[in-house]
mmCIF file of C-alpha atoms and ligand atoms in Angstrom:
data_model
loop_
_atom_site.group_PDB
_atom_site.id
_atom_site.type_symbol
_atom_site.label_atom_id
_atom_site.label_comp_id
_atom_site.label_asym_id
_atom_site.label_seq_id
_atom_site.Cartn_x
_atom_site.Cartn_y
_atom_site.Cartn_z
ATOM 1 C CA UNK A 1 99.455 -98.819 78.086
ATOM 2 C CA UNK A 2 100.662 -96.113 75.861
ATOM 3 C CA UNK A 3 99.253 -92.657 76.335
ATOM 4 C CA UNK A 4 98.845 -89.906 74.019
ATOM 5 C CA UNK A 5 97.418 -86.302 74.376
ATOM 6 C CA UNK A 6 94.563 -85.573 71.833
ATOM 7 C CA UNK A 7 94.196 -81.916 70.940
ATOM 8 C CA UNK A 8 91.190 -80.588 69.347
ATOM 9 C CA UNK A 9 91.778 -77.534 67.369
ATOM 10 C CA UNK A 10 89.648 -74.344 67.691
ATOM 11 C CA UNK A 11 89.267 -71.585 65.429
ATOM 12 C CA UNK A 12 91.817 -72.946 63.133
ATOM 13 C CA UNK A 13 89.110 -75.264 61.550
ATOM 14 C CA UNK A 14 87.612 -72.048 60.238
ATOM 15 C CA UNK A 15 90.687 -70.948 58.308
ATOM 16 C CA UNK A 16 89.925 -72.669 54.983
ATOM 17 C CA UNK A 17 93.068 -72.752 52.612
ATOM 18 C CA UNK A 18 95.311 -71.481 55.601
ATOM 19 C CA UNK A 19 94.439 -74.520 57.595
ATOM 20 C CA UNK A 20 97.372 -76.514 56.925
ATOM 21 C CA UNK A 21 99.722 -73.675 57.531
ATOM 22 C CA UNK A 22 98.063 -73.172 60.850
ATOM 23 C CA UNK A 23 98.201 -76.708 61.914
ATOM 24 C CA UNK A 24 101.921 -76.790 60.994
ATOM 25 C CA UNK A 25 102.567 -73.686 63.287
ATOM 26 C CA UNK A 26 100.480 -75.340 66.027
ATOM 27 C CA UNK A 27 102.598 -78.466 65.767
ATOM 28 C CA UNK A 28 105.782 -76.447 66.071
ATOM 29 C CA UNK A 29 104.423 -74.506 69.121
ATOM 30 C CA UNK A 30 103.415 -77.833 70.720
ATOM 31 C CA UNK A 31 106.874 -79.107 70.294
ATOM 32 C CA UNK A 32 108.345 -76.028 71.558
ATOM 33 C CA UNK A 33 106.157 -76.029 74.724
ATOM 34 C CA UNK A 34 107.448 -79.684 75.347
ATOM 35 C CA UNK A 35 111.005 -79.532 74.341
ATOM 36 C CA UNK A 36 112.419 -79.879 77.714
ATOM 37 C CA UNK A 37 110.192 -82.766 78.556
ATOM 38 C CA UNK A 38 111.445 -85.441 76.294
ATOM 39 C CA UNK A 39 111.126 -86.542 72.548
ATOM 40 C CA UNK A 40 107.575 -86.499 71.278
ATOM 41 C CA UNK A 41 105.945 -87.602 68.220
ATOM 42 C CA UNK A 42 103.457 -85.000 67.000
ATOM 43 C CA UNK A 43 101.018 -85.476 64.139
ATOM 44 C CA UNK A 44 97.630 -84.824 62.815
ATOM 45 C CA UNK A 45 94.996 -87.103 61.547
ATOM 46 C CA UNK A 46 91.241 -86.454 61.119
ATOM 47 C CA UNK A 47 91.391 -82.816 62.534
ATOM 48 C CA UNK A 48 92.980 -84.014 65.819
ATOM 49 C CA UNK A 49 96.690 -83.350 66.731
ATOM 50 C CA UNK A 50 98.186 -86.571 68.454
ATOM 51 C CA UNK A 51 101.216 -85.884 70.931
ATOM 52 C CA UNK A 52 102.821 -89.215 71.885
ATOM 53 C CA UNK A 53 106.043 -89.404 74.035
ATOM 54 C CA UNK A 54 108.752 -91.326 72.241
ATOM 55 C CA UNK A 55 111.095 -91.304 75.510
ATOM 56 C CA UNK A 56 110.082 -93.351 78.654
ATOM 57 C CA UNK A 57 109.201 -92.044 81.968
ATOM 58 C CA UNK A 58 107.549 -88.735 80.422
ATOM 59 C CA UNK A 59 104.969 -87.358 83.087
ATOM 60 C CA UNK A 60 101.815 -87.338 80.921
ATOM 61 C CA UNK A 61 100.007 -85.046 83.565
ATOM 62 C CA UNK A 62 102.725 -82.441 83.030
ATOM 63 C CA UNK A 63 102.393 -82.634 79.376
ATOM 64 C CA UNK A 64 98.604 -82.205 79.689
ATOM 65 C CA UNK A 65 99.300 -78.954 81.881
ATOM 66 C CA UNK A 66 101.821 -77.683 79.466
ATOM 67 C CA UNK A 67 99.555 -78.048 76.513
ATOM 68 C CA UNK A 68 96.790 -76.314 78.242
ATOM 69 C CA UNK A 69 98.556 -73.135 77.405
ATOM 70 C CA UNK A 70 99.336 -73.597 73.772
ATOM 71 C CA UNK A 71 96.960 -71.120 71.989
ATOM 72 C CA UNK A 72 95.022 -72.822 69.117
ATOM 73 C CA UNK A 73 93.811 -75.711 71.042
ATOM 74 C CA UNK A 74 90.117 -75.548 72.138
ATOM 75 C CA UNK A 75 89.861 -78.808 74.039
ATOM 76 C CA UNK A 76 92.341 -81.441 75.110
ATOM 77 C CA UNK A 77 92.684 -84.836 76.814
ATOM 78 C CA UNK A 78 94.944 -87.530 77.731
ATOM 79 C CA UNK A 79 94.147 -91.076 76.212
ATOM 80 C CA UNK A 80 94.965 -94.414 76.598
ATOM 81 C CA UNK A 81 95.945 -96.269 73.391
ATOM 82 C CA UNK A 82 94.403 -99.764 72.932
ATOM 83 C CA UNK A 83 94.437 -102.289 70.193
ATOM 84 C CA UNK A 84 91.215 -102.355 68.281
ATOM 85 C CA UNK A 85 89.837 -105.357 69.750
ATOM 86 C CA UNK A 86 86.707 -105.365 71.926
ATOM 87 C CA UNK A 87 87.899 -107.573 74.638
ATOM 88 C CA UNK A 88 91.133 -105.450 75.298
ATOM 89 C CA UNK A 89 89.024 -102.223 75.086
ATOM 90 C CA UNK A 90 86.848 -103.474 77.943
ATOM 91 C CA UNK A 91 89.623 -104.789 80.033
ATOM 92 C CA UNK A 92 91.697 -101.754 79.574
ATOM 93 C CA UNK A 93 88.821 -99.231 80.138
ATOM 94 C CA UNK A 94 88.391 -101.011 83.664
ATOM 95 C CA UNK A 95 91.957 -100.167 84.773
ATOM 96 C CA UNK A 96 92.631 -96.840 82.818
ATOM 97 C CA UNK A 97 89.726 -95.073 84.478
ATOM 98 C CA UNK A 98 90.611 -96.479 88.117
ATOM 99 C CA UNK A 99 91.908 -92.947 89.241
ATOM 100 C CA UNK A 100 88.488 -91.333 88.260
ATOM 101 C CA UNK A 101 85.588 -93.874 88.495
ATOM 102 C CA UNK A 102 85.639 -95.001 92.211
ATOM 103 C CA UNK A 103 85.098 -91.270 92.938
ATOM 104 C CA UNK A 104 82.247 -90.391 90.887
ATOM 105 C CA UNK A 105 78.400 -91.508 90.932
ATOM 106 C CA UNK A 106 77.312 -91.393 87.492
ATOM 107 C CA UNK A 107 78.913 -91.952 84.022
ATOM 108 C CA UNK A 108 78.046 -92.491 80.665
ATOM 109 C CA UNK A 109 79.867 -94.079 77.542
ATOM 110 C CA UNK A 110 80.239 -92.364 74.087
ATOM 111 C CA UNK A 111 81.656 -93.954 71.290
ATOM 112 C CA UNK A 112 82.932 -92.937 68.007
ATOM 113 C CA UNK A 113 83.948 -95.090 65.123
ATOM 114 C CA UNK A 114 85.942 -93.473 62.305
ATOM 115 C CA UNK A 115 87.264 -96.965 61.263
ATOM 116 C CA UNK A 116 83.911 -98.288 59.726
ATOM 117 C CA UNK A 117 85.533 -101.714 59.323
ATOM 118 C CA UNK A 118 85.330 -102.170 63.102
ATOM 119 C CA UNK A 119 82.786 -105.040 63.563
ATOM 120 C CA UNK A 120 80.577 -103.276 66.222
ATOM 121 C CA UNK A 121 78.679 -100.050 65.846
ATOM 122 C CA UNK A 122 78.779 -97.175 68.318
ATOM 123 C CA UNK A 123 75.804 -98.199 70.443
ATOM 124 C CA UNK A 124 76.993 -101.650 70.816
ATOM 125 C CA UNK A 125 80.496 -100.436 71.972
ATOM 126 C CA UNK A 126 78.730 -98.112 74.485
ATOM 127 C CA UNK A 127 76.690 -100.947 75.738
ATOM 128 C CA UNK A 128 79.488 -103.481 76.052
ATOM 129 C CA UNK A 129 81.833 -100.874 77.999
ATOM 130 C CA UNK A 130 79.130 -99.657 79.963
ATOM 131 C CA UNK A 131 78.269 -103.073 81.265
ATOM 132 C CA UNK A 132 82.079 -104.040 82.253
ATOM 133 C CA UNK A 133 82.297 -100.645 84.136
ATOM 134 C CA UNK A 134 79.010 -101.191 85.965
ATOM 135 C CA UNK A 135 80.380 -104.631 87.037
ATOM 136 C CA UNK A 136 83.656 -103.487 88.108
ATOM 137 C CA UNK A 137 82.683 -100.450 89.946
ATOM 138 C CA UNK A 138 79.626 -101.110 92.215
ATOM 139 C CA UNK A 139 79.187 -97.160 92.892
ATOM 140 C CA UNK A 140 78.343 -96.314 89.459
ATOM 141 C CA UNK A 141 75.120 -95.628 87.723
ATOM 142 C CA UNK A 142 74.349 -94.644 84.199
ATOM 143 C CA UNK A 143 73.132 -91.207 83.620
ATOM 144 C CA UNK A 144 72.976 -90.259 79.916
ATOM 145 C CA UNK A 145 71.748 -86.777 80.581
ATOM 146 C CA UNK A 146 74.137 -85.294 83.420
ATOM 147 C CA UNK A 147 76.809 -87.719 83.915
ATOM 148 C CA UNK A 148 79.444 -86.900 86.448
ATOM 149 C CA UNK A 149 81.904 -88.242 83.842
ATOM 150 C CA UNK A 150 82.051 -89.271 80.049
ATOM 151 C CA UNK A 151 84.120 -92.165 78.993
ATOM 152 C CA UNK A 152 84.953 -91.875 75.455
ATOM 153 C CA UNK A 153 85.964 -94.621 73.231
ATOM 154 C CA UNK A 154 87.222 -93.752 69.807
ATOM 155 C CA UNK A 155 88.088 -96.295 67.298
ATOM 156 C CA UNK A 156 90.288 -94.686 64.857
ATOM 157 C CA UNK A 157 92.353 -96.012 61.664
ATOM 158 C CA UNK A 158 95.422 -97.161 63.814
ATOM 159 C CA UNK A 159 94.170 -97.962 67.224
ATOM 160 C CA UNK A 160 91.415 -97.183 69.670
ATOM 161 C CA UNK A 161 91.555 -94.393 72.095
ATOM 162 C CA UNK A 162 89.902 -94.117 75.497
ATOM 163 C CA UNK A 163 89.718 -91.018 77.539
ATOM 164 C CA UNK A 164 87.659 -89.053 80.052
ATOM 165 C CA UNK A 165 85.945 -85.760 79.391
ATOM 166 C CA UNK A 166 88.127 -83.288 77.555
ATOM 167 C CA UNK A 167 89.327 -80.375 79.423
ATOM 168 C CA UNK A 168 89.359 -76.846 78.114
ATOM 169 C CA UNK A 169 92.235 -75.489 76.076
ATOM 170 C CA UNK A 170 93.791 -72.074 75.804
ATOM 171 C CA UNK A 171 91.664 -71.102 72.613
ATOM 172 C CA UNK A 172 92.822 -68.608 70.413
ATOM 173 C CA UNK A 173 94.819 -69.152 67.272
ATOM 174 C CA UNK A 174 98.497 -70.205 67.210
ATOM 175 C CA UNK A 175 101.065 -67.787 68.084
ATOM 176 C CA UNK A 176 102.764 -66.525 64.931
ATOM 177 C CA UNK A 177 99.811 -66.877 62.865
ATOM 178 C CA UNK A 178 99.165 -63.231 62.951
ATOM 179 C CA UNK A 179 102.639 -62.075 62.618
ATOM 180 C CA UNK A 180 104.550 -60.081 65.337
ATOM 181 C CA UNK A 181 103.906 -57.021 67.520
ATOM 182 C CA UNK A 182 106.012 -55.063 70.178
ATOM 183 C CA UNK A 183 104.316 -54.860 73.655
ATOM 184 C CA UNK A 184 105.251 -51.816 75.844
ATOM 185 C CA UNK A 185 105.569 -53.771 79.175
ATOM 186 C CA UNK A 186 105.696 -51.994 82.612
ATOM 187 C CA UNK A 187 105.962 -54.188 85.684
ATOM 188 C CA UNK A 188 102.257 -53.374 86.244
ATOM 189 C CA UNK A 189 98.876 -55.567 86.104
ATOM 190 C CA UNK A 190 97.808 -54.380 82.642
ATOM 191 C CA UNK A 191 100.480 -54.888 80.079
ATOM 192 C CA UNK A 192 101.196 -58.476 80.824
ATOM 193 C CA UNK A 193 97.240 -59.165 80.281
ATOM 194 C CA UNK A 194 97.447 -57.031 77.080
ATOM 195 C CA UNK A 195 100.278 -59.222 75.725
ATOM 196 C CA UNK A 196 98.605 -62.503 76.503
ATOM 197 C CA UNK A 197 95.114 -61.294 74.783
ATOM 198 C CA UNK A 198 97.017 -60.234 71.611
ATOM 199 C CA UNK A 199 99.103 -63.415 71.561
ATOM 200 C CA UNK A 200 95.884 -65.393 71.938
ATOM 201 C CA UNK A 201 95.076 -63.733 68.576
ATOM 202 C CA UNK A 202 98.222 -65.176 66.969
ATOM 203 C CA UNK A 203 100.955 -62.650 67.538
ATOM 204 C CA UNK A 204 104.320 -63.473 68.593
ATOM 205 C CA UNK A 205 105.645 -60.840 71.016
ATOM 206 C CA UNK A 206 108.763 -58.536 71.178
ATOM 207 C CA UNK A 207 108.723 -56.782 74.624
ATOM 208 C CA UNK A 208 110.141 -53.218 75.202
ATOM 209 C CA UNK A 209 110.573 -52.144 78.822
ATOM 210 C CA UNK A 210 111.908 -48.588 79.905
ATOM 211 C CA UNK A 211 113.845 -48.239 82.879
ATOM 212 C CA UNK A 212 115.325 -44.960 84.804
ATOM 213 C CA UNK A 213 118.098 -45.999 86.907
ATOM 214 C CA UNK A 214 118.950 -44.903 89.699
ATOM 215 C CA UNK A 215 115.123 -43.842 90.085
ATOM 216 C CA UNK A 216 114.115 -47.415 89.267
ATOM 217 C CA UNK A 217 115.917 -50.374 90.573
ATOM 218 C CA UNK A 218 117.462 -53.606 88.975
ATOM 219 C CA UNK A 219 114.815 -55.516 91.009
ATOM 220 C CA UNK A 220 112.190 -53.628 88.830
ATOM 221 C CA UNK A 221 113.653 -54.880 85.828
ATOM 222 C CA UNK A 222 113.960 -58.420 86.960
ATOM 223 C CA UNK A 223 110.151 -58.308 87.958
ATOM 224 C CA UNK A 224 109.516 -57.456 84.459
ATOM 225 C CA UNK A 225 111.594 -60.447 83.281
ATOM 226 C CA UNK A 226 109.652 -62.814 85.816
ATOM 227 C CA UNK A 227 106.396 -61.672 84.331
ATOM 228 C CA UNK A 228 107.740 -62.338 80.729
ATOM 229 C CA UNK A 229 108.611 -65.809 81.781
ATOM 230 C CA UNK A 230 105.146 -66.333 83.116
ATOM 231 C CA UNK A 231 103.715 -65.004 79.864
ATOM 232 C CA UNK A 232 106.110 -67.223 77.759
ATOM 233 C CA UNK A 233 104.023 -70.207 78.881
ATOM 234 C CA UNK A 234 101.256 -68.912 76.436
ATOM 235 C CA UNK A 235 103.046 -66.423 74.174
ATOM 236 C CA UNK A 236 105.971 -68.542 73.299
ATOM 237 C CA UNK A 237 109.655 -67.227 73.381
ATOM 238 C CA UNK A 238 109.576 -63.241 73.842
ATOM 239 C CA UNK A 239 112.443 -61.104 72.620
ATOM 240 C CA UNK A 240 112.978 -58.640 75.777
ATOM 241 C CA UNK A 241 114.657 -55.102 75.070
ATOM 242 C CA UNK A 242 115.384 -52.861 78.051
ATOM 243 C CA UNK A 243 115.835 -49.234 77.232
ATOM 244 C CA UNK A 244 117.610 -46.587 79.397
ATOM 245 C CA UNK A 245 115.014 -43.779 79.801
ATOM 246 C CA UNK A 246 116.714 -41.738 82.459
ATOM 247 C CA UNK A 247 118.325 -39.084 80.393
ATOM 248 C CA UNK A 248 115.083 -38.476 78.213
ATOM 249 C CA UNK A 249 112.844 -38.183 81.238
ATOM 250 C CA UNK A 250 115.042 -35.679 83.048
ATOM 251 C CA UNK A 251 115.313 -33.651 79.908
ATOM 252 C CA UNK A 252 111.544 -33.688 79.673
ATOM 253 C CA UNK A 253 111.164 -32.689 83.361
ATOM 254 C CA UNK A 254 113.733 -29.797 82.833
ATOM 255 C CA UNK A 255 112.444 -28.637 79.373
ATOM 256 C CA UNK A 256 108.745 -29.194 79.074
ATOM 257 C CA UNK A 257 105.578 -28.043 80.973
ATOM 258 C CA UNK A 258 104.997 -30.182 83.965
ATOM 259 C CA UNK A 259 101.435 -30.691 83.193
ATOM 260 C CA UNK A 260 102.268 -32.291 79.817
ATOM 261 C CA UNK A 261 105.182 -34.579 81.434
ATOM 262 C CA UNK A 262 103.485 -37.815 81.339
ATOM 263 C CA UNK A 263 101.973 -37.449 77.895
ATOM 264 C CA UNK A 264 105.267 -36.380 76.523
ATOM 265 C CA UNK A 265 107.017 -39.180 78.049
ATOM 266 C CA UNK A 266 104.603 -41.655 76.759
ATOM 267 C CA UNK A 267 105.267 -40.355 73.234
ATOM 268 C CA UNK A 268 108.789 -40.800 73.490
ATOM 269 C CA UNK A 269 108.151 -44.498 74.652
ATOM 270 C CA UNK A 270 106.043 -45.014 71.712
ATOM 271 C CA UNK A 271 108.650 -43.520 69.305
ATOM 272 C CA UNK A 272 111.420 -45.576 70.635
ATOM 273 C CA UNK A 273 109.265 -48.790 71.000
ATOM 274 C CA UNK A 274 108.361 -48.187 67.140
ATOM 275 C CA UNK A 275 112.070 -48.194 66.111
ATOM 276 C CA UNK A 276 112.586 -51.489 68.060
ATOM 277 C CA UNK A 277 109.270 -52.877 66.783
ATOM 278 C CA UNK A 278 110.291 -52.030 62.915
ATOM 279 C CA UNK A 279 113.722 -53.620 63.708
ATOM 280 C CA UNK A 280 112.155 -56.859 64.791
ATOM 281 C CA UNK A 281 109.771 -57.051 61.821
ATOM 282 C CA UNK A 282 106.605 -56.115 64.188
ATOM 283 C CA UNK A 283 103.625 -54.811 62.326
ATOM 284 C CA UNK A 284 101.919 -53.318 65.495
ATOM 285 C CA UNK A 285 102.478 -51.851 69.129
ATOM 286 C CA UNK A 286 100.510 -53.148 71.970
ATOM 287 C CA UNK A 287 99.975 -51.369 75.257
ATOM 288 C CA UNK A 288 98.084 -52.099 78.564
ATOM 289 C CA UNK A 289 95.816 -48.827 78.502
ATOM 290 C CA UNK A 290 92.457 -48.889 79.617
ATOM 291 C CA UNK A 291 90.000 -45.861 78.900
ATOM 292 C CA UNK A 292 89.701 -43.499 81.760
ATOM 293 C CA UNK A 293 91.950 -45.520 84.229
ATOM 294 C CA UNK A 294 94.482 -42.771 84.721
ATOM 295 C CA UNK A 295 95.222 -39.172 83.193
ATOM 296 C CA UNK A 296 97.289 -40.468 80.289
ATOM 297 C CA UNK A 297 94.358 -42.834 79.319
ATOM 298 C CA UNK A 298 91.766 -40.431 78.128
ATOM 299 C CA UNK A 299 90.894 -39.879 74.601
ATOM 300 C CA UNK A 300 92.917 -36.780 74.121
ATOM 301 C CA UNK A 301 95.878 -38.244 75.860
ATOM 302 C CA UNK A 302 95.725 -41.557 73.560
ATOM 303 C CA UNK A 303 95.297 -39.223 70.507
ATOM 304 C CA UNK A 304 98.490 -37.412 71.351
ATOM 305 C CA UNK A 305 100.356 -40.751 71.922
ATOM 306 C CA UNK A 306 99.028 -42.181 68.767
ATOM 307 C CA UNK A 307 100.074 -39.147 66.922
ATOM 308 C CA UNK A 308 103.656 -40.105 66.879
ATOM 309 C CA UNK A 309 103.180 -43.883 65.656
ATOM 310 C CA UNK A 310 102.855 -44.976 62.317
ATOM 311 C CA UNK A 311 102.049 -48.552 63.240
ATOM 312 C CA UNK A 312 98.554 -49.406 64.358
ATOM 313 C CA UNK A 313 98.552 -49.629 68.309
ATOM 314 C CA UNK A 314 96.535 -52.261 69.874
ATOM 315 C CA UNK A 315 94.958 -51.680 73.303
ATOM 316 C CA UNK A 316 93.121 -54.808 73.913
ATOM 317 C CA UNK A 317 92.193 -53.713 77.685
ATOM 318 C CA UNK A 318 90.474 -50.396 76.636
ATOM 319 C CA UNK A 319 87.184 -51.433 77.346
ATOM 320 C CA UNK A 320 87.788 -53.561 80.347
ATOM 321 C CA UNK A 321 87.312 -52.787 83.996
ATOM 322 C CA UNK A 322 90.151 -53.119 86.419
ATOM 323 C CA UNK A 323 88.515 -56.142 88.037
ATOM 324 C CA UNK A 324 88.151 -58.007 84.681
ATOM 325 C CA UNK A 325 91.825 -57.268 83.875
ATOM 326 C CA UNK A 326 92.900 -58.810 87.414
ATOM 327 C CA UNK A 327 90.654 -61.887 86.691
ATOM 328 C CA UNK A 328 92.831 -62.683 83.583
ATOM 329 C CA UNK A 329 96.240 -61.880 85.528
ATOM 330 C CA UNK A 330 95.336 -64.187 88.217
ATOM 331 C CA UNK A 331 94.535 -66.973 85.575
ATOM 332 C CA UNK A 332 97.796 -66.457 83.647
ATOM 333 C CA UNK A 333 99.712 -66.030 87.054
ATOM 334 C CA UNK A 334 101.167 -62.697 86.589
ATOM 335 C CA UNK A 335 98.989 -60.885 89.329
ATOM 336 C CA UNK A 336 101.305 -61.731 92.298
ATOM 337 C CA UNK A 337 104.268 -60.733 90.434
ATOM 338 C CA UNK A 338 102.683 -57.411 89.103
ATOM 339 C CA UNK A 339 101.651 -56.148 92.598
ATOM 340 C CA UNK A 340 105.453 -56.423 93.997
ATOM 341 C CA UNK A 341 105.899 -52.870 94.996
ATOM 342 C CA UNK A 342 108.794 -51.519 92.817
ATOM 343 C CA UNK A 343 109.156 -48.183 91.114
ATOM 344 C CA UNK A 344 108.316 -47.952 87.364
ATOM 345 C CA UNK A 345 109.629 -45.165 85.436
ATOM 346 C CA UNK A 346 106.030 -43.961 84.798
ATOM 347 C CA UNK A 347 105.699 -43.207 88.426
ATOM 348 C CA UNK A 348 108.953 -41.261 88.411
ATOM 349 C CA UNK A 349 108.463 -37.428 88.195
ATOM 350 C CA UNK A 350 104.692 -37.669 88.234
ATOM 351 C CA UNK A 351 103.163 -34.184 87.592
ATOM 352 C CA UNK A 352 100.793 -33.066 90.390
ATOM 353 C CA UNK A 353 98.243 -32.054 88.017
ATOM 354 C CA UNK A 354 98.639 -34.008 84.713
ATOM 355 C CA UNK A 355 96.589 -32.664 81.868
ATOM 356 C CA UNK A 356 93.811 -34.981 81.154
ATOM 357 C CA UNK A 357 92.715 -33.103 77.994
ATOM 358 C CA UNK A 358 96.116 -32.438 76.298
ATOM 359 C CA UNK A 359 95.961 -30.608 72.943
ATOM 360 C CA UNK A 360 98.046 -32.000 70.252
ATOM 361 C CA UNK A 361 99.294 -28.477 69.140
ATOM 362 C CA UNK A 362 100.315 -27.631 72.649
ATOM 363 C CA UNK A 363 102.141 -30.983 73.083
ATOM 364 C CA UNK A 364 103.940 -30.374 69.770
ATOM 365 C CA UNK A 365 104.856 -26.821 70.754
ATOM 366 C CA UNK A 366 106.253 -27.995 73.993
ATOM 367 C CA UNK A 367 108.587 -30.550 72.324
ATOM 368 C CA UNK A 368 109.685 -28.417 69.548
ATOM 369 C CA UNK A 369 112.495 -26.356 71.375
ATOM 370 C CA UNK A 370 114.689 -29.378 71.999
ATOM 371 C CA UNK A 371 116.520 -31.567 69.573
ATOM 372 C CA UNK A 372 115.781 -34.792 70.815
ATOM 373 C CA UNK A 373 117.352 -37.068 68.222
ATOM 374 C CA UNK A 374 120.589 -37.627 69.985
ATOM 375 C CA UNK A 375 118.845 -38.410 73.260
ATOM 376 C CA UNK A 376 116.644 -40.875 71.491
ATOM 377 C CA UNK A 377 119.668 -42.392 69.744
ATOM 378 C CA UNK A 378 121.361 -42.773 72.924
ATOM 379 C CA UNK A 379 118.631 -44.642 74.501
ATOM 380 C CA UNK A 380 118.405 -46.994 71.365
ATOM 381 C CA UNK A 381 121.986 -47.644 71.561
ATOM 382 C CA UNK A 382 122.031 -48.333 75.095
ATOM 383 C CA UNK A 383 119.315 -50.800 75.117
ATOM 384 C CA UNK A 384 119.887 -54.400 76.268
ATOM 385 C CA UNK A 385 118.383 -57.351 74.501
ATOM 386 C CA UNK A 386 117.432 -60.815 75.797
ATOM 387 C CA UNK A 387 115.531 -63.952 74.750
ATOM 388 C CA UNK A 388 113.160 -65.008 77.356
ATOM 389 C CA UNK A 389 111.950 -68.484 77.211
ATOM 390 C CA UNK A 390 108.871 -70.145 79.033
HETATM 391 P P1 ATP B 1 100.295 -51.255 83.687
HETATM 392 O O1 ATP B 1 99.485 -51.848 84.595
HETATM 393 O O2 ATP B 1 100.563 -51.871 82.421
HETATM 394 O O3 ATP B 1 101.446 -50.784 84.266
HETATM 395 P P2 ATP B 1 99.091 -48.723 83.968
HETATM 396 O O4 ATP B 1 97.659 -48.771 84.192
HETATM 397 O O5 ATP B 1 99.903 -48.566 85.041
HETATM 398 O O6 ATP B 1 99.550 -49.935 83.033
HETATM 399 P P3 ATP B 1 100.357 -46.487 82.656
HETATM 400 O O7 ATP B 1 101.332 -46.645 83.802
HETATM 401 O O8 ATP B 1 99.637 -45.186 82.330
HETATM 402 O O9 ATP B 1 99.209 -47.540 82.913
HETATM 403 O O10 ATP B 1 101.101 -47.135 81.289
HETATM 404 C C1 ATP B 1 100.042 -47.416 80.371
HETATM 405 C C2 ATP B 1 100.910 -48.197 79.187
HETATM 406 O O11 ATP B 1 102.176 -47.869 79.048
HETATM 407 C C3 ATP B 1 101.365 -49.790 79.993
HETATM 408 O O12 ATP B 1 100.122 -50.374 80.051
HETATM 409 C C4 ATP B 1 102.329 -50.101 79.314
HETATM 410 O O13 ATP B 1 102.039 -50.784 77.894
HETATM 411 C C5 ATP B 1 103.064 -48.782 78.987
HETATM 412 N N1 ATP B 1 104.226 -48.570 79.911
HETATM 413 C C6 ATP B 1 104.129 -47.888 81.128
HETATM 414 N N2 ATP B 1 105.156 -48.017 81.700
HETATM 415 C C7 ATP B 1 106.169 -48.520 80.928
HETATM 416 C C8 ATP B 1 107.471 -48.952 80.957
HETATM 417 N N3 ATP B 1 108.430 -48.457 82.003
HETATM 418 N N4 ATP B 1 108.086 -49.569 79.952
HETATM 419 C C9 ATP B 1 107.341 -49.801 78.752
HETATM 420 N N5 ATP B 1 106.063 -49.650 78.595
HETATM 421 C C10 ATP B 1 105.540 -48.969 79.647
HETATM 422 MG MG1 MG B 2 102.013 -48.823 85.243
#
């Protein structure tokens, strides 16, 4: 029996006139997510997107798993395609669900008939299929209120589709629908989660990572690359920029007050990230800051970092507890990589007593007596670029 994946669209449905643009984007993202698994026909009809393999031997369970991470899909299911003939629907329902039905106690059949020319109405279809399944599986009972499994029979224009309960999709809106943003990514737990969250709102990502060799190792950079690979399952392809930051950090350490080191360093990160963001056509920056988590994440410190940016800075974790962030990190499988113990450039030269309420006028004064432009330019010129696929 042929199989397809049926994708139910989430918030896309609310987008009115933009709807078809969103659907096109979603279809493109679906193709991208599956490109190495075979050739697929992807089309939409009656507010459902259909994904059908055109090559043989495609592992449809793998396809289902992959599509669970595509933003814009609220629910999905793997369905068997059957001719619109009641005898065939009954026979195929018995075999198609043989991996599920022997292992549950109760079930219910739901039928939907969008092809009104089909000779039976929905309650009749439910009764007919229910009857053959009860005959075939002695363990089963009908429970219309709280069944272990719902067997869905959908009679559509071109065929009938039979499938069990839908599983939850990734939600959100299709990546790219909201434009682009640049994520400042460290090797920590927070920034990958921040990138994931903003991608879920339709942003495609450029990632900027600062390194300080020899204080930070090549392994630390590779760790960030691994994080991006995991994120790309959700966020789509990510342009990755690695910026050498040692010279700037050493200069800040030598020429600025120690208690302002962290805040001044963060301001340079923002300046340089904004340069690359503009170059890549991004409209915003993203960081993984959460209010009060560390000294550089107070209102005062955030005000000082924001003061160097023209673009809006999105901080999706700002009101979240670490525990909530960790739950998402585990879900998207970045947590175990994030906790590997490599140095981040933020932990190099950490001041003993960072100022938690930095005043912008003091910070500006502290930066004033150095001409930073050449150092900034060298960092920009020394950056390495790479594209990360899922
Ligand atoms: P994370 O868990 O993301 O490392 P954190 O709680 O450790 O965050 P900080 O080290 O203060 O917080 O960094 C705050 C934010 O600054 C990070 O979430 C990230 O967006 C950005 N950042 C920190 N280090 C780097 C880096 N080496 N390269 C790029 N961005 C960075
Ligand atoms: Mg960190």
